[in-house]
PDB file of C-alpha atoms in Angstrom:
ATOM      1  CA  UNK A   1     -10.465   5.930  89.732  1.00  0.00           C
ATOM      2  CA  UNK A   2     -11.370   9.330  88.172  1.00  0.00           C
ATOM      3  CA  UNK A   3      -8.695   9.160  85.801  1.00  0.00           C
ATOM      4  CA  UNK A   4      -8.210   8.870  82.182  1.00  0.00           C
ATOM      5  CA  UNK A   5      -9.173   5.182  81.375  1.00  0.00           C
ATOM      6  CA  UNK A   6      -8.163   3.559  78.319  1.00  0.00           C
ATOM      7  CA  UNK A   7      -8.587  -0.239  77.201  1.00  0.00           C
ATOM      8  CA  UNK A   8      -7.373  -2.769  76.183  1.00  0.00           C
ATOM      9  CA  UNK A   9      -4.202  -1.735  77.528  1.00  0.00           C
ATOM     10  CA  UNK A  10      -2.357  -4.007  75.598  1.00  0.00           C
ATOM     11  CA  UNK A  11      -3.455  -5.421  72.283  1.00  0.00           C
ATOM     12  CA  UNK A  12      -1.399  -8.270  69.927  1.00  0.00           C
ATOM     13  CA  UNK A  13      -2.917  -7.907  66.461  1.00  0.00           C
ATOM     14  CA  UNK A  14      -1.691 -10.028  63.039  1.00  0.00           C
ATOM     15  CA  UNK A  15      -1.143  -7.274  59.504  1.00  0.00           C
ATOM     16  CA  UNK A  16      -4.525  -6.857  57.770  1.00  0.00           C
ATOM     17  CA  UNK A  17      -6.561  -7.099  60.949  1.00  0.00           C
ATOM     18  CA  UNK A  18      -8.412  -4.283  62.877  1.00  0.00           C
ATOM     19  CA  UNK A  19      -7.174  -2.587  66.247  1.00  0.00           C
ATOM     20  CA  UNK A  20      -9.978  -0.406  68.248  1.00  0.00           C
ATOM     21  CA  UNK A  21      -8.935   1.487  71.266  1.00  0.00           C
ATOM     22  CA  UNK A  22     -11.081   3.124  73.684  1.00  0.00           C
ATOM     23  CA  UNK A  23     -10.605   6.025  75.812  1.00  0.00           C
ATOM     24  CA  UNK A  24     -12.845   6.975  78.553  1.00  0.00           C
ATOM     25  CA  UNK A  25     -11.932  10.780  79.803  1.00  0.00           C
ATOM     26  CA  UNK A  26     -11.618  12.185  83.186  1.00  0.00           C
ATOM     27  CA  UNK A  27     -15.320  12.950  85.427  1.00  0.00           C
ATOM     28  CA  UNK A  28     -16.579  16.524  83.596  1.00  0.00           C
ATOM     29  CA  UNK A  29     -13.928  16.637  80.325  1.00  0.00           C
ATOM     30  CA  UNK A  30     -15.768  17.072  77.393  1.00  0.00           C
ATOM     31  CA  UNK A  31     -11.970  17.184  75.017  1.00  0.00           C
ATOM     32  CA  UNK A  32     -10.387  14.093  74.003  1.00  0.00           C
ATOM     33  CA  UNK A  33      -6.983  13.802  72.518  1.00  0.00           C
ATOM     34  CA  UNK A  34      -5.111  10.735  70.555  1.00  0.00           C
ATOM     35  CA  UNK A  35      -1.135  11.014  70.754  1.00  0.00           C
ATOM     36  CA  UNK A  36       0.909   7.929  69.241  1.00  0.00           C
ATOM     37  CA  UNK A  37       4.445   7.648  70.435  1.00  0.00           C
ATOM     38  CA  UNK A  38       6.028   5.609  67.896  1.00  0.00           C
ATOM     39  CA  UNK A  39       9.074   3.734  69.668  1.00  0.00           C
ATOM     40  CA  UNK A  40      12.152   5.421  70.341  1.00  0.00           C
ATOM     41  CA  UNK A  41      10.241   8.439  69.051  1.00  0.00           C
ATOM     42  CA  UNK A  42       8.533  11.663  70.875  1.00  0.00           C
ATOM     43  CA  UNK A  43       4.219  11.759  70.971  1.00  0.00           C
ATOM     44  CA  UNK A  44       2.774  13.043  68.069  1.00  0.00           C
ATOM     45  CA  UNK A  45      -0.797  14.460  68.287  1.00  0.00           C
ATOM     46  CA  UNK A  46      -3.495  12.877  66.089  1.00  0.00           C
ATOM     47  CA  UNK A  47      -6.428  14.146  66.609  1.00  0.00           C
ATOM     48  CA  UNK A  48      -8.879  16.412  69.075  1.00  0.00           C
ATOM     49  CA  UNK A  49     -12.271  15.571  69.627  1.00  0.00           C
ATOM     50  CA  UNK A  50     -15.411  16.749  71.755  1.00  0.00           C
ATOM     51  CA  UNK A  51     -18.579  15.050  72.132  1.00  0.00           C
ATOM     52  CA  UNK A  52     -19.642  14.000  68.544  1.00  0.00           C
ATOM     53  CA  UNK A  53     -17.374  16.018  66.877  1.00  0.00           C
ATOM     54  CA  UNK A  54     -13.873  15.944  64.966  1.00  0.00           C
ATOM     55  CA  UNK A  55     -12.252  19.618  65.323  1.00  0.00           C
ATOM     56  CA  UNK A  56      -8.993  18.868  64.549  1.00  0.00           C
ATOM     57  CA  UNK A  57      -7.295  15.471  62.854  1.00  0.00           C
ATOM     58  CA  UNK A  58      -4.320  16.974  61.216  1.00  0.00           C
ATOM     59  CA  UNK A  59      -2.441  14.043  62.723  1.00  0.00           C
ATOM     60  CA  UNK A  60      -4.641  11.425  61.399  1.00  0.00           C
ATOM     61  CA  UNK A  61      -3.101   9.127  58.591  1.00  0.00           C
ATOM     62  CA  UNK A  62      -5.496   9.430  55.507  1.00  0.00           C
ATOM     63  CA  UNK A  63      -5.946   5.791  55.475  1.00  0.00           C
ATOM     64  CA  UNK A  64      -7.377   3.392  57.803  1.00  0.00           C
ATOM     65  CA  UNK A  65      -7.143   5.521  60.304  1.00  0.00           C
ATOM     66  CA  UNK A  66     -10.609   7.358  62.351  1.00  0.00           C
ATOM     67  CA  UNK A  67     -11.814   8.408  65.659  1.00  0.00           C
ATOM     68  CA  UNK A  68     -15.128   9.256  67.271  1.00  0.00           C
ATOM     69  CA  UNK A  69     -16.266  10.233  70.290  1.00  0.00           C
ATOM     70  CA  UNK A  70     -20.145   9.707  70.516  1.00  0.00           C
ATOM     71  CA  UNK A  71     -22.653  11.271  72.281  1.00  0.00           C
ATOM     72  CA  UNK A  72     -22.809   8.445  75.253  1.00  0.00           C
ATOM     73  CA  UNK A  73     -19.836   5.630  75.421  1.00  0.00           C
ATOM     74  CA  UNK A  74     -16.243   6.564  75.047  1.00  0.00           C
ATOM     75  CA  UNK A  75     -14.016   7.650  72.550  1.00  0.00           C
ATOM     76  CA  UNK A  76     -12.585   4.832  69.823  1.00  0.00           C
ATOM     77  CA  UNK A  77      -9.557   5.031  67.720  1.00  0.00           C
ATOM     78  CA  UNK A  78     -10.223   2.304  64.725  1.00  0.00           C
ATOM     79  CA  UNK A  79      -7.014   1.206  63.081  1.00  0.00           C
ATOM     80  CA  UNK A  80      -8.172  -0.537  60.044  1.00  0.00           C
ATOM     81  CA  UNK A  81      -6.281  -3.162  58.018  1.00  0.00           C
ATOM     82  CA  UNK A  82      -3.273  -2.989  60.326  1.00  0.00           C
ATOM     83  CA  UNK A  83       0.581  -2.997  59.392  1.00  0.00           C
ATOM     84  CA  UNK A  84       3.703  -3.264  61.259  1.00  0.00           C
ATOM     85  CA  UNK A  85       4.112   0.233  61.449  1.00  0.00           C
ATOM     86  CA  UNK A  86       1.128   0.739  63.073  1.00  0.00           C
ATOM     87  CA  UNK A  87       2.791  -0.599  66.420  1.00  0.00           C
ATOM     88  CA  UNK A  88       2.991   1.971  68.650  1.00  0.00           C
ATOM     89  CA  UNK A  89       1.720   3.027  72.153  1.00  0.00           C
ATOM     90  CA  UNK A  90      -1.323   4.839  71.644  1.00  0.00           C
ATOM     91  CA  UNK A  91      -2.313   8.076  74.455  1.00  0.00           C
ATOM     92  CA  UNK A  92      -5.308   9.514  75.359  1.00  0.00           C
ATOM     93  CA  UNK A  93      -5.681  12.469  76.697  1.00  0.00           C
ATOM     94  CA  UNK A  94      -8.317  14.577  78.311  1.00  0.00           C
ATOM     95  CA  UNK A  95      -9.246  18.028  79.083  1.00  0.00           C
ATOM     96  CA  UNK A  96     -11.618  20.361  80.743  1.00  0.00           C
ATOM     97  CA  UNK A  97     -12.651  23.063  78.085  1.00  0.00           C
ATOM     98  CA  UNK A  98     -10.753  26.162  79.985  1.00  0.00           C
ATOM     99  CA  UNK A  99      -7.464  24.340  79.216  1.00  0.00           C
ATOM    100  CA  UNK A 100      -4.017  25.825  80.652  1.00  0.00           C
ATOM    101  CA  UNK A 101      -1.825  23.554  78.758  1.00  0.00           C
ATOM    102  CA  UNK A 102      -2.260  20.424  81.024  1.00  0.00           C
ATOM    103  CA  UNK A 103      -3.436  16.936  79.567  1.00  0.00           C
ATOM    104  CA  UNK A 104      -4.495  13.981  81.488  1.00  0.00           C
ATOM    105  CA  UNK A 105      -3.405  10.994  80.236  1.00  0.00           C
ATOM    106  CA  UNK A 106      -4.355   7.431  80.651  1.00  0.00           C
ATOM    107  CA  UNK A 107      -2.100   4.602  81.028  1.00  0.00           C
ATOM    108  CA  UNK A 108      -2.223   4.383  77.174  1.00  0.00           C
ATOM    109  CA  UNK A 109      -2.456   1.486  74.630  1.00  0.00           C
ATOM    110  CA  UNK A 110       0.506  -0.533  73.417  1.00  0.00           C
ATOM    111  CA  UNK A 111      -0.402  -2.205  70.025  1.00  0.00           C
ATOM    112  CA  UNK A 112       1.878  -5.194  68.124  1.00  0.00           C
ATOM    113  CA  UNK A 113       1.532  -5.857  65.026  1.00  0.00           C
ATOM    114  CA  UNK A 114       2.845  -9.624  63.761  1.00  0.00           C
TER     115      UNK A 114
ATOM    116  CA  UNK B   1      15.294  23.771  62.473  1.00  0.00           C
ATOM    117  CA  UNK B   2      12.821  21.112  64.520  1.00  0.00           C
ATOM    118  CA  UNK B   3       9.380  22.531  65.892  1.00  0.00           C
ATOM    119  CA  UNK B   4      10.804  20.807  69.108  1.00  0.00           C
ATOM    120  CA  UNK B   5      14.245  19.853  69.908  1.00  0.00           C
ATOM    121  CA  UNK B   6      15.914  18.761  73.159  1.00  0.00           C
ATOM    122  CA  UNK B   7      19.046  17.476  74.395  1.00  0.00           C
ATOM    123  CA  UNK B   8      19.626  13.757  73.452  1.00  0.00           C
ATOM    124  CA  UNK B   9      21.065  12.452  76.422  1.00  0.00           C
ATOM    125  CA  UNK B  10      20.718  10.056  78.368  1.00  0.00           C
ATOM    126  CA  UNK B  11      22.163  11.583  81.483  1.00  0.00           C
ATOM    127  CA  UNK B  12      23.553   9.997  84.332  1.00  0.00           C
ATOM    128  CA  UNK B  13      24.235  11.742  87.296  1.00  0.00           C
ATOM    129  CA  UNK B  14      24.662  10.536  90.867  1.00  0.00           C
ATOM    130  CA  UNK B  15      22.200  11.252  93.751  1.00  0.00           C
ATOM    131  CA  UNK B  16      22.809  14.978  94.897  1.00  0.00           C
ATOM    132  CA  UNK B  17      23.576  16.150  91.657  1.00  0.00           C
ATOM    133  CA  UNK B  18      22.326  19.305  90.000  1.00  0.00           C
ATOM    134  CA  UNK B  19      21.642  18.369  86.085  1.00  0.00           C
ATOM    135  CA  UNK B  20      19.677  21.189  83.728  1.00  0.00           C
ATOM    136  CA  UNK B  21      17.934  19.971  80.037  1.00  0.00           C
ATOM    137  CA  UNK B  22      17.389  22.368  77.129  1.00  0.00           C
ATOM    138  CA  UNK B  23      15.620  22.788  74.602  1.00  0.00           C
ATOM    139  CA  UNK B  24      14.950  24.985  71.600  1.00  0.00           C
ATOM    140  CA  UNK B  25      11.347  25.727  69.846  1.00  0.00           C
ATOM    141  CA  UNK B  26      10.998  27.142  66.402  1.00  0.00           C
ATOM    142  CA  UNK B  27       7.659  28.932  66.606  1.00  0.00           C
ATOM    143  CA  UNK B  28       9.012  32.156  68.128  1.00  0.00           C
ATOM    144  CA  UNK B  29       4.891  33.213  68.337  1.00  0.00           C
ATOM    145  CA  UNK B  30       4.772  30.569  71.341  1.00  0.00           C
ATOM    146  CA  UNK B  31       3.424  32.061  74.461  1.00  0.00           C
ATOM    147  CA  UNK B  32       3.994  28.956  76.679  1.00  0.00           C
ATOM    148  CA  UNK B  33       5.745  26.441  77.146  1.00  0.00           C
ATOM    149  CA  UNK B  34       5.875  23.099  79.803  1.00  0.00           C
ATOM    150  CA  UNK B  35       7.657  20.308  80.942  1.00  0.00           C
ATOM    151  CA  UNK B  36       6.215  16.626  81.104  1.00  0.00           C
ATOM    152  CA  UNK B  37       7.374  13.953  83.061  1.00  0.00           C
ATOM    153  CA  UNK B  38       7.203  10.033  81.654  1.00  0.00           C
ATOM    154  CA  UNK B  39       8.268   7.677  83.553  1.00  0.00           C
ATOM    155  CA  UNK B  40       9.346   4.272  81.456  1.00  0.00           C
ATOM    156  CA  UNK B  41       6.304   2.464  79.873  1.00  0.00           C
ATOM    157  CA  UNK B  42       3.877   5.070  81.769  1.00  0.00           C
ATOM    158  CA  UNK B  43       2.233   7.956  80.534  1.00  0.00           C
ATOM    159  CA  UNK B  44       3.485  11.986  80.482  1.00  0.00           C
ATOM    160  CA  UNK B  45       2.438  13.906  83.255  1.00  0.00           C
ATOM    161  CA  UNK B  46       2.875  17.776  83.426  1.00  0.00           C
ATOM    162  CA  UNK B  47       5.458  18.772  85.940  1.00  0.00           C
ATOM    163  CA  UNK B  48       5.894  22.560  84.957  1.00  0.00           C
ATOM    164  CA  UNK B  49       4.233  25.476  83.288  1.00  0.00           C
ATOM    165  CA  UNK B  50       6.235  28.515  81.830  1.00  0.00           C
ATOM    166  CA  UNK B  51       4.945  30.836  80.879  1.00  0.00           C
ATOM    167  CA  UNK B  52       6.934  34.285  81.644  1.00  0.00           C
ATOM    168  CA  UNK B  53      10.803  34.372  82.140  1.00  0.00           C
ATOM    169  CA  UNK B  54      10.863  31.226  84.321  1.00  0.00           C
ATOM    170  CA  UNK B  55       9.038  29.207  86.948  1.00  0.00           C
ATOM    171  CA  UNK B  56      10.374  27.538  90.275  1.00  0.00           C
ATOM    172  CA  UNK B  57       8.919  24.677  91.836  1.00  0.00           C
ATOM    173  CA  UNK B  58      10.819  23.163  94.871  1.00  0.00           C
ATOM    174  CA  UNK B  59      14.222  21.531  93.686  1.00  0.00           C
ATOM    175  CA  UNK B  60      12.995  21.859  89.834  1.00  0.00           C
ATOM    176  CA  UNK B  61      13.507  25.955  88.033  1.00  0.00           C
ATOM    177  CA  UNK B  62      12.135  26.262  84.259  1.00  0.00           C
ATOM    178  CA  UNK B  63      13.826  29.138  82.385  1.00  0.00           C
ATOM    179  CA  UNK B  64      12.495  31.191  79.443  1.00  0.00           C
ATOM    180  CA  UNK B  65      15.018  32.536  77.008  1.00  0.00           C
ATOM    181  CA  UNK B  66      12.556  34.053  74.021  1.00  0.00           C
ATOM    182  CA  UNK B  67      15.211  35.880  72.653  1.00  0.00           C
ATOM    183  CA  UNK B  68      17.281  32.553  72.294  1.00  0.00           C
ATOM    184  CA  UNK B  69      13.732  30.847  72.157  1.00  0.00           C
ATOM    185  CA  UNK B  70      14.835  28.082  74.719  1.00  0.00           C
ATOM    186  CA  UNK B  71      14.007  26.640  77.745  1.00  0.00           C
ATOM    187  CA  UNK B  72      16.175  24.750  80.338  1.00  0.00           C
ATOM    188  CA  UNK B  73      14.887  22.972  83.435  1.00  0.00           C
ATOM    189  CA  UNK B  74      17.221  23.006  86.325  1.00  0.00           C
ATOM    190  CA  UNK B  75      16.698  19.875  88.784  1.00  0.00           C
ATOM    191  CA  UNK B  76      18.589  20.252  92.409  1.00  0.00           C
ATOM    192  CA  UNK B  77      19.695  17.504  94.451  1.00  0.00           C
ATOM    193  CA  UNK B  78      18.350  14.688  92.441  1.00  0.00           C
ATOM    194  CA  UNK B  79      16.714  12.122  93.530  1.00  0.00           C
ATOM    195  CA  UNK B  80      16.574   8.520  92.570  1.00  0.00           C
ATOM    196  CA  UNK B  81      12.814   8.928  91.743  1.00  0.00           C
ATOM    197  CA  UNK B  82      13.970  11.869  89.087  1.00  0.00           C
ATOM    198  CA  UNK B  83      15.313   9.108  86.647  1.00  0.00           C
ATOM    199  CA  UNK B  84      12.845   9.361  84.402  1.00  0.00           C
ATOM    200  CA  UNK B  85      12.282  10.801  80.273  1.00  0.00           C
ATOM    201  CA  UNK B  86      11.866  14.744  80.542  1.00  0.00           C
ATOM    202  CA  UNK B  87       9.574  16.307  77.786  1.00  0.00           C
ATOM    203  CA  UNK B  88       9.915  19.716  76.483  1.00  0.00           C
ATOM    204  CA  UNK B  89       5.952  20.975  75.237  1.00  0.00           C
ATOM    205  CA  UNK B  90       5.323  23.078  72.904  1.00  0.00           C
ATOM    206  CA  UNK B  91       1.331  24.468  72.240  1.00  0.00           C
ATOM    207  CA  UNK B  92       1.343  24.051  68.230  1.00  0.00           C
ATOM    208  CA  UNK B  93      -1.823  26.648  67.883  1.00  0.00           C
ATOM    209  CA  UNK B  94       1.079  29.414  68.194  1.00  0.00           C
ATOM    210  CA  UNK B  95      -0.002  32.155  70.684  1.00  0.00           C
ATOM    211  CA  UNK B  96      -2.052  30.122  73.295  1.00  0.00           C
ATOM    212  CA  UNK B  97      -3.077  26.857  74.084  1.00  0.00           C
ATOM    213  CA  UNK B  98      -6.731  26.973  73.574  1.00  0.00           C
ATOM    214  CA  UNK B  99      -6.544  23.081  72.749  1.00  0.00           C
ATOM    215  CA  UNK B 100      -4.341  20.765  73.500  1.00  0.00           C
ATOM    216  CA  UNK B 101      -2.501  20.427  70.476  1.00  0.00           C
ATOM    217  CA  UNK B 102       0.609  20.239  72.018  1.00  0.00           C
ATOM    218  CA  UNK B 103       4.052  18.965  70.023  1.00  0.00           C
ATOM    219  CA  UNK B 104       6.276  17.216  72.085  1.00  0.00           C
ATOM    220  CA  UNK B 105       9.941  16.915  71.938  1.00  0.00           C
ATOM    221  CA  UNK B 106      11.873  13.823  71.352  1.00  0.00           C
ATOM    222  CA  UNK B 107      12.725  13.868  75.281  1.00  0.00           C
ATOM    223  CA  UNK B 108      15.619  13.824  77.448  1.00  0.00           C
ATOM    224  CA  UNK B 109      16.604  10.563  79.761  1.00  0.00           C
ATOM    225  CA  UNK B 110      17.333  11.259  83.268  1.00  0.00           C
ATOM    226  CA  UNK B 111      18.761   8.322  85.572  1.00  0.00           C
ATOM    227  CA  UNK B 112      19.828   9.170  88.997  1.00  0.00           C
ATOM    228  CA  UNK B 113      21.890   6.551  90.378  1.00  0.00           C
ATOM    229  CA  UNK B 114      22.913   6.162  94.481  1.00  0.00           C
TER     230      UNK B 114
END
């Protein structure tokens, strides 16, 4: 499968505790987006990656909240200290670098919070 | 006015039917615009591009109004396998989509029903 792979694809995680979700992109994408879709709610962008580099988090929370993509391995989103609010299903997305306004997406990440 | 704004819905029309979705952006800069697909619990998937006065695409037409700054899709005959959440896409870098910062609207639900 080629696709945009993300795991776990469902995680179950009690307040104060930390959530890490990990996003491998398509074969020959070097751009990584996060998107939460908070329920009953549209997707919201979070942040835009390429290898081992943050250009754009202007959807990041300040708190608890980062991403990386490193040089080998795949992406992470780290939710630190997690609260209820935090429950949401968590996209990836992935591009080639001539972009025409289509994402990939994997199957995505559900997170609960107790 | 919202960046993004559709139609609430839900709509629910029987096979056959001809059903259209709008939506209104705010950023009257925006050079393109698309339509995602997300099917429940799954992730978005692009189903059109606009990017001039409209686009056609089998039984499914996009219109541009920039004047208006809308855009409808128009879905013919409808099929069972339409039911799904439509998603009107904005880029938010206004003028192109050189990333895929997209903002999504809140979505419309289709169910088709025999």
């Amino acid at each position: 499968n080629a696709g945009v792979m993300q795991n776990p694809r469902h995680l179950v995680r009690r307040r104060g505790q930390e959530a890490r979700l990990r996003c491998s992109p398509m074969k020959g994408h070097s751009h990584v987006y996060w998107y939460r879709q908070l329920p009953e709610e549209g997707l919201k962008f979070m942040v835009y990656l390429q290898k081992e580099n943050i250009i754009d988090e202007s959807g990041m929370p300040k708190e608890r909240f980062s991403a990386e993509f490193p040089k080998e391995g795949p992406s992470i989103l780290r939710i630190q200290q997690v609260v209820r609010g935090d429950s949401a299903a968590y996209f990836c997305a992935s591009s080639p670098p001539d972009i025409n306004g289509e994402l990939f997406f994997g199957e995505g990440s559900r997170l609960t919070v107790l | 006015r919202k960046e993004v704004e559709q139609d609430p819905g839900p709509f629910n029309v029987p096979e056959g039917a001809t059903v259209a979705f709008n939506c209104t952006y705010s950023n009257s800069a925006s050079q393109s615009f698309f339509w995602y697909r997300q099917d429940c619990r799954k992730e978005p998937k692009l189903l059109m591009s606009v990017y001039s006065s409209g686009n056609e695409d089998g039984r499914f037409t996009a219109q541009l109004n920039r004047a208006s700054q809308y855009i409808s899709l128009l879905i013919r005959d409808s099929k069972l396998s339409d039911s799904a959440t439509y998603l009107c896409v904005v880029p938010t870098n206004a003028g192109g989509t050189s990333y895929g910062k997209l903002t999504f609207g809140q979505g419309t639900i289709l169910t088709v029903h025999p």
